[in-house]
XYZ file of C-alpha atoms in Angstrom:
505
model
C 0.000 0.000 0.000
C 1.475 3.368 -0.957
C 0.844 6.404 1.215
C 2.155 9.900 1.753
C 4.888 10.630 4.296
C 2.475 12.824 6.266
C 0.298 9.794 6.989
C 2.880 8.437 9.427
C 3.207 9.810 12.948
C 6.331 7.696 13.534
C 8.704 6.217 11.010
C 11.860 4.399 12.127
C 13.927 3.282 9.167
C 16.809 0.770 9.317
C 17.787 1.729 12.856
C 20.813 0.078 14.480
C 21.917 0.417 18.095
C 24.880 -1.369 19.660
C 26.101 -1.683 23.235
C 29.625 -2.976 22.913
C 29.403 -6.432 21.342
C 25.630 -6.568 21.881
C 23.433 -5.456 18.967
C 20.138 -4.328 20.533
C 18.609 -3.150 17.235
C 19.802 -4.557 13.925
C 18.540 -2.581 10.916
C 15.056 -2.444 12.496
C 12.145 -0.511 10.999
C 8.597 0.233 12.034
C 6.061 2.968 11.473
C 2.758 4.070 12.932
C -0.144 5.889 11.283
C -1.360 9.148 12.768
C -4.061 8.614 15.378
C -3.500 4.846 15.561
C -2.797 2.621 18.546
C 0.099 0.447 17.395
C 1.406 -2.549 19.348
C 5.140 -3.254 19.447
C 5.613 -6.922 20.376
C 8.555 -9.199 21.034
C 10.338 -11.277 23.633
C 12.276 -9.586 26.414
C 15.552 -8.441 24.891
C 14.060 -8.183 21.370
C 14.753 -4.426 21.213
C 11.442 -2.906 22.305
C 12.815 -0.987 25.296
C 15.759 0.263 23.234
C 13.283 1.593 20.655
C 11.334 3.374 23.394
C 14.531 4.944 24.724
C 15.509 6.128 21.246
C 12.087 7.730 20.730
C 12.283 9.266 24.223
C 15.621 10.941 23.488
C 17.447 8.902 26.132
C 19.902 7.519 23.571
C 20.734 8.009 19.911
C 20.853 5.411 17.106
C 24.189 4.361 15.625
C 22.600 4.187 12.171
C 19.234 4.749 10.526
C 16.702 7.559 10.727
C 13.736 8.585 12.877
C 10.868 10.677 11.542
C 8.118 12.168 13.734
C 5.061 13.745 12.119
C 6.831 13.785 8.764
C 9.961 15.529 10.070
C 13.347 13.838 10.400
C 14.584 14.355 13.946
C 17.840 13.955 15.838
C 17.057 13.853 19.537
C 19.922 14.486 21.949
C 17.862 14.313 25.108
C 14.335 14.023 26.553
C 13.674 17.738 25.984
C 14.116 17.211 22.239
C 11.566 14.381 22.385
C 9.147 16.586 24.338
C 9.531 19.370 21.773
C 8.770 16.834 19.041
C 5.533 15.956 20.861
C 6.653 12.574 22.272
C 5.982 11.504 25.865
C 6.619 8.148 27.512
C 5.072 6.207 30.382
C 7.790 3.729 31.326
C 7.295 0.248 32.720
C 10.217 0.747 35.088
C 8.795 3.901 36.530
C 10.580 7.252 36.510
C 8.741 8.595 39.556
C 10.828 10.042 42.398
C 9.841 8.138 45.532
C 10.584 10.946 47.992
C 8.588 13.611 46.125
C 4.837 14.111 46.189
C 2.301 13.128 43.563
C 1.967 16.790 42.520
C 5.738 17.248 42.205
C 6.059 14.111 40.068
C 3.013 14.895 37.969
C 4.230 18.386 37.026
C 7.982 17.766 37.127
C 9.798 20.253 34.854
C 6.407 21.876 34.126
C 5.572 23.317 37.543
C 4.339 26.939 37.630
C 7.098 29.355 38.662
C 7.288 32.942 39.858
C 10.103 35.401 40.433
C 13.621 33.984 40.112
C 12.209 30.614 39.041
C 10.695 29.797 42.423
C 7.989 27.128 42.231
C 4.471 28.222 43.189
C 3.637 25.320 45.482
C 0.013 26.233 46.083
C -0.635 26.627 42.369
C 1.145 23.318 41.715
C -1.149 21.588 44.193
C -4.195 23.166 42.539
C -3.122 22.169 39.024
C -2.257 18.631 40.121
C -5.628 18.203 41.856
C -7.377 19.492 38.731
C -5.549 17.015 36.513
C -6.163 14.120 38.890
C -9.893 14.863 38.858
C -9.897 15.130 35.068
C -8.140 11.780 34.766
C -10.494 10.020 37.222
C -7.783 9.837 39.887
C -9.435 12.192 42.345
C -9.006 9.704 45.199
C -5.222 10.259 45.098
C -3.992 13.159 47.230
C -1.634 15.568 45.382
C 0.412 15.846 48.574
C 0.876 12.083 49.040
C 4.443 10.802 48.747
C 5.115 8.293 45.981
C 6.887 5.953 48.392
C 3.631 5.493 50.330
C 1.563 4.426 47.302
C 0.896 0.886 46.116
C 2.531 -0.244 42.884
C -0.692 -0.094 40.772
C -1.302 3.485 41.934
C 2.278 4.450 41.087
C 1.783 2.932 37.619
C -1.292 5.112 37.061
C 0.631 8.212 38.208
C 3.402 7.334 35.713
C 0.788 7.210 32.926
C -0.933 10.370 34.171
C 2.381 12.260 34.157
C 2.707 11.611 30.419
C -0.936 12.545 29.769
C -0.606 15.854 31.627
C 1.986 16.971 29.075
C -0.583 16.542 26.272
C 1.594 14.686 23.744
C 1.064 14.095 20.045
C 2.702 10.673 20.381
C 2.440 8.644 23.581
C 4.673 5.621 24.216
C 3.145 3.183 26.710
C 5.767 0.670 27.862
C 3.947 -2.265 29.517
C 1.336 0.126 30.987
C -0.894 -2.639 32.371
C 1.795 -4.848 33.930
C 0.926 -3.686 37.458
C -2.758 -2.844 36.900
C -5.868 -4.708 38.022
C -8.866 -5.297 35.730
C -10.527 -2.075 36.887
C -7.327 -0.116 36.328
C -7.037 -1.514 32.790
C -10.579 -0.261 32.142
C -9.412 3.157 33.418
C -6.536 3.089 30.929
C -8.909 2.086 28.124
C -10.987 5.231 28.779
C -7.880 7.419 28.692
C -6.773 5.887 25.378
C -10.197 6.446 23.825
C -10.217 10.077 24.977
C -6.733 10.774 23.616
C -7.308 8.860 20.401
C -10.399 10.992 19.731
C -8.098 14.027 19.880
C -5.767 12.521 17.287
C -3.019 11.306 19.628
C -0.897 8.410 18.318
C 0.054 5.522 20.623
C 2.829 2.946 20.663
C 1.614 0.213 23.017
C 4.149 -2.323 24.297
C 2.588 -5.367 25.933
C 2.918 -9.140 26.231
C -0.831 -9.706 26.532
C -2.580 -10.536 23.272
C -5.954 -9.809 24.826
C -4.872 -6.174 25.215
C -3.533 -6.038 21.665
C -6.982 -7.119 20.446
C -8.735 -4.665 22.742
C -6.629 -1.550 22.214
C -4.549 -1.785 19.044
C -5.281 -1.153 15.358
C -1.986 -2.553 14.085
C 1.164 -4.258 15.325
C 4.853 -4.813 14.607
C 6.819 -7.826 15.881
C 10.496 -7.627 16.839
C 12.779 -10.635 17.222
C 16.489 -10.459 18.076
C 16.611 -6.736 17.335
C 14.944 -6.970 13.912
C 11.419 -6.314 12.700
C 9.937 -9.599 11.449
C 6.446 -8.479 10.469
C 3.887 -5.646 10.536
C 0.125 -6.311 10.347
C -3.320 -4.916 10.951
C -4.413 -6.523 14.215
C -7.490 -8.128 12.661
C -5.402 -9.750 9.909
C -3.274 -12.066 12.077
C -4.079 -14.811 14.600
C -2.682 -15.072 18.123
C -0.847 -18.291 17.226
C 0.866 -16.589 14.289
C 1.908 -13.655 16.481
C 3.370 -16.036 19.066
C 5.262 -17.908 16.328
C 6.747 -14.627 15.089
C 7.620 -13.463 18.610
C 9.470 -16.596 19.741
C 10.565 -17.892 16.333
C 8.734 -21.183 16.691
C 5.269 -22.528 17.342
C 4.291 -23.294 20.925
C 2.309 -26.466 21.551
C 0.422 -25.010 24.496
C 0.376 -21.711 26.328
C 0.168 -23.503 29.684
C 1.845 -26.776 30.731
C -0.424 -29.690 31.703
C -1.393 -30.125 35.328
C -0.117 -33.422 36.715
C -2.033 -34.531 39.799
C 0.045 -35.494 42.824
C -1.086 -38.713 44.585
C -3.270 -37.890 47.600
C -0.926 -39.804 49.900
C 1.883 -37.363 49.110
C -0.236 -34.217 49.548
C 0.805 -33.443 53.104
C 0.637 -29.828 54.348
C 3.953 -28.127 53.637
C 2.927 -24.712 54.991
C -0.133 -23.616 56.928
C -1.456 -20.255 58.061
C -3.942 -20.264 60.933
C -5.869 -17.160 61.924
C -3.168 -14.753 60.766
C -3.701 -11.031 61.389
C -1.344 -8.398 59.973
C -1.582 -4.672 60.665
C -5.371 -4.510 60.258
C -5.058 -5.538 56.594
C -5.000 -9.324 56.957
C -7.760 -10.700 59.190
C -8.064 -14.311 60.383
C -6.411 -15.639 57.237
C -6.279 -19.425 56.908
C -4.465 -21.421 54.243
C -3.143 -24.938 53.773
C -0.432 -25.266 51.106
C 0.185 -28.902 50.240
C 3.292 -30.596 48.925
C 3.135 -31.215 45.187
C 0.666 -28.464 44.346
C 0.518 -24.993 42.804
C -1.952 -23.034 44.908
C -3.255 -19.762 43.498
C -4.283 -16.565 45.253
C -6.892 -14.413 43.487
C -7.746 -10.950 44.784
C -8.683 -7.461 43.723
C -6.130 -4.723 44.319
C -5.408 -3.940 47.977
C -7.105 -6.966 49.551
C -4.104 -7.903 51.711
C -2.484 -10.354 49.299
C 0.892 -8.642 49.420
C 0.921 -8.588 53.229
C 0.024 -12.303 53.302
C 3.007 -13.224 51.141
C 5.365 -11.002 53.129
C 4.150 -12.456 56.435
C 4.692 -16.019 55.171
C 8.267 -15.037 54.243
C 9.052 -13.223 57.485
C 9.143 -9.771 55.886
C 6.041 -8.679 57.802
C 5.294 -9.319 61.485
C 2.052 -11.103 62.287
C -0.038 -9.667 65.127
C -1.962 -12.875 65.785
C -2.124 -16.412 64.465
C 0.368 -19.115 63.565
C 2.512 -20.226 60.647
C 3.256 -23.942 60.518
C 5.868 -25.800 58.466
C 5.353 -29.564 58.201
C 2.751 -29.258 60.968
C 5.120 -27.535 63.415
C 4.687 -23.879 64.475
C 7.510 -21.546 63.427
C 8.295 -17.967 64.361
C 9.603 -15.829 61.504
C 11.318 -12.770 62.932
C 13.048 -11.901 59.655
C 13.482 -13.108 56.087
C 16.671 -14.893 57.171
C 14.519 -17.276 59.231
C 12.736 -18.360 56.027
C 15.989 -19.604 54.527
C 16.837 -21.868 57.438
C 16.891 -25.589 56.765
C 13.711 -26.319 58.715
C 11.667 -23.669 56.870
C 13.298 -23.358 53.438
C 10.965 -20.801 51.837
C 11.698 -18.458 48.901
C 9.858 -15.288 47.886
C 9.735 -13.708 44.434
C 8.343 -10.165 44.964
C 6.329 -8.114 42.474
C 8.924 -5.357 41.990
C 12.103 -7.100 40.895
C 14.080 -3.862 40.487
C 13.660 -2.558 44.044
C 12.868 -5.711 46.019
C 14.195 -8.692 44.065
C 17.649 -7.663 42.835
C 20.623 -5.411 43.458
C 20.653 -3.933 39.963
C 24.199 -2.598 40.056
C 25.658 -5.923 41.152
C 26.424 -8.680 38.632
C 23.749 -11.308 38.133
C 26.052 -13.935 39.588
C 26.432 -12.114 42.909
C 22.657 -11.665 43.118
C 22.113 -15.382 42.533
C 24.483 -16.599 45.250
C 23.808 -13.884 47.844
C 21.061 -15.647 49.889
C 23.224 -18.761 50.360
C 26.729 -17.302 50.178
C 27.631 -19.072 53.443
C 27.386 -22.394 51.617
C 30.425 -21.445 49.584
C 32.533 -19.988 52.380
C 34.906 -21.597 54.815
C 36.759 -19.782 57.566
C 35.522 -16.512 56.082
C 36.859 -17.227 52.583
C 34.559 -17.829 49.603
C 35.275 -20.776 47.337
C 34.774 -18.839 44.088
C 35.209 -21.846 41.833
C 32.409 -23.787 43.541
C 30.227 -20.666 43.767
C 30.652 -19.862 40.052
C 29.825 -23.436 39.036
C 26.590 -23.354 41.069
C 25.634 -19.938 39.678
C 26.183 -21.090 36.101
C 23.991 -24.166 36.654
C 21.142 -22.029 38.029
C 21.394 -19.476 35.211
C 21.535 -22.243 32.603
C 18.372 -23.783 34.060
C 16.635 -20.406 33.555
C 18.195 -20.045 30.074
C 19.953 -16.788 30.942
C 22.969 -15.685 28.905
C 26.179 -16.789 30.706
C 27.455 -13.197 30.718
C 24.936 -12.566 33.532
C 27.573 -14.083 35.818
C 29.647 -10.899 35.566
C 27.340 -8.293 33.967
C 25.265 -5.930 36.185
C 21.572 -6.819 36.333
C 20.574 -3.368 35.078
C 22.114 -4.196 31.690
C 19.488 -6.913 31.092
C 15.880 -6.679 29.956
C 13.046 -6.986 32.468
C 12.327 -10.597 31.555
C 15.950 -11.634 31.962
C 16.106 -9.795 35.289
C 13.138 -11.875 36.424
C 14.935 -15.034 35.318
C 17.993 -13.996 37.377
C 15.740 -13.406 40.394
C 14.285 -16.889 39.938
C 17.731 -18.440 39.493
C 18.601 -17.039 42.922
C 15.854 -19.105 44.514
C 16.677 -22.194 42.464
C 20.092 -22.092 44.079
C 18.607 -22.019 47.595
C 16.866 -25.370 46.892
C 13.785 -24.214 48.814
C 10.790 -26.452 49.428
C 8.197 -23.657 49.213
C 8.054 -20.943 46.565
C 6.037 -17.785 47.249
C 5.580 -16.172 43.822
C 3.908 -12.760 43.773
C 2.886 -11.802 40.229
C 6.057 -13.323 38.710
C 4.927 -12.887 35.088
C 4.359 -9.135 35.322
C 5.796 -7.438 32.244
C 7.479 -10.451 30.658
C 7.007 -12.055 27.260
C 4.936 -15.104 26.362
C 7.960 -17.393 25.937
C 9.396 -16.525 29.357
C 5.943 -16.863 30.953
C 5.640 -20.368 29.563
C 9.102 -21.209 30.861
C 8.150 -20.001 34.365
C 4.896 -21.990 34.300
C 6.763 -25.159 33.241
C 9.275 -24.605 36.047
C 6.471 -24.143 38.605
C 4.704 -27.338 37.537
C 7.985 -29.300 37.485
C 8.834 -28.029 40.979
C 5.414 -29.154 42.234
C 5.747 -32.538 40.490
C 9.031 -33.047 42.352
C 7.230 -32.520 45.677
C 7.683 -28.771 46.098
C 4.904 -26.314 46.961
C 4.084 -23.087 45.109
C 1.874 -20.249 46.337
C 1.155 -18.142 43.259
C -0.550 -14.748 43.041
C -1.310 -13.221 39.644
C -3.349 -10.256 38.443
C -4.135 -12.391 35.379
C -7.020 -14.726 36.274
C -6.502 -17.067 33.250
C -2.989 -17.784 34.547
C -4.393 -18.861 37.913
C -7.071 -21.060 36.358
C -4.734 -22.795 33.905
C -1.661 -23.243 36.103
C -3.025 -23.891 39.608
C -4.465 -26.987 41.249
C -6.495 -24.890 43.672
C -7.239 -21.162 43.944
C -8.114 -19.277 47.120
C -10.010 -16.014 46.748
C -8.890 -13.337 49.213
C -11.190 -10.503 50.200
C -10.238 -7.930 52.844
C -7.487 -10.155 54.148
C -9.607 -13.295 54.484
C -9.675 -16.540 52.529
C -13.338 -16.380 51.509
C -13.512 -19.157 48.911
C -11.511 -22.048 47.539
C -11.997 -23.412 44.034
C -10.648 -26.622 42.497
C -11.459 -29.169 39.814
C -14.410 -28.325 37.572
C -15.340 -25.369 39.792
C -12.025 -23.681 38.949
C -13.079 -21.468 36.017
C -12.389 -17.846 35.135
C -16.056 -16.988 35.575
C -16.238 -18.527 39.061
C -13.002 -16.879 40.215
C -14.131 -13.454 38.987
C -17.581 -13.902 40.538
C -16.044 -14.721 43.934
C -13.588 -11.825 43.685
C -16.318 -9.303 42.880
C -19.166 -10.579 45.047
C -17.313 -11.348 48.264
């Protein structure tokens, strides 16, 4: 189809970007029509985030050209991108934790008076006005970012880009931390902006969202564009084949039932109360099972996982391991031989990894004492164990010595999981482990979870994606206001039943 240059809001042509020996983008091209919502798809490390950074002015291409609204541009920094009409809502949020919502929302655009002094009262007024306009009126402009839950911070990140009224808006995994209601909120914002002629680049790993939001899509693989299509013209299976370079027999691994005789309680919670958020919570996690937790945002699920790992004190109740009460005064207690519990948190960058340390050091850190004798670390034995764990997660061997921040989000999650593989824990607490990662890596994590359960391990799995819970778990507990209000298994474990219990409890 031939079309005029002015028809394209974005046009990247034969763009290359290298980081040392690593080629992040290799002669990649993609373009987006004005006023369209265009999905950019690919596995973690395919080049999507590098493309977003190029369009945001955070880095420059080594070769190729970028055109915005028909004009060739050379962006040397974020201000150049802003002047070109481009704003970005990043997956790994750019909010400053120790500043308020208002300060983050209007950063670099706050009203000023004499000598450049910020008019704080006017900033508060403008922020409150914008929050109301964006259906976020329940968020206080004076609240500190550090005190807000992750889904709320994600909405503030998106709102910050909307406040600047862009011509082109880049949404990098905008729904990765959002609940169903929050996704509906985002859908309304996209419709509003699209009606005004705003163009979107929408990066996601969820095909349901591509179908719901996007008019067209481009697939990246290994830094190259491998196909561009109208969304209606390609099937999900074909997209997955393009993304991972092969067909996938099944999105979810089969559930293999563990014999009833082996299903002894590995971990139990009895009448747990935590800080007024968790109330009389009961749970029995059996050996050989993947047990799901389904809950709407803010129902105490995070506090439950942290209490079971010793990261949150319980006010009342008991935690039992193999039928024996245990007292968890810290996370270190969870790693002891008699407890042997691992926790994969929702925010890998701030809670799961030390980003500036090499992947190898992150992997061995929880069990570094295993490799030390008389205060000296046996590096040869440590390195061999690290390499085995990384190989099991299919992480590039350079992760042994490369800082975690140099890897994509999906590979960072794999490094975080490799850390717990090395601990050889008996119980895995996995809090939204597939947030913001590609379909191939998700499948790999699901296979690992089922294999761990088949070997006699126990997995407690929370996900914001109900289909994941239904298709991966043996049982699902629905949590409402810190209580286990329903348990579903067998034929009763359906998406409809889980959603009904979540909404009607």
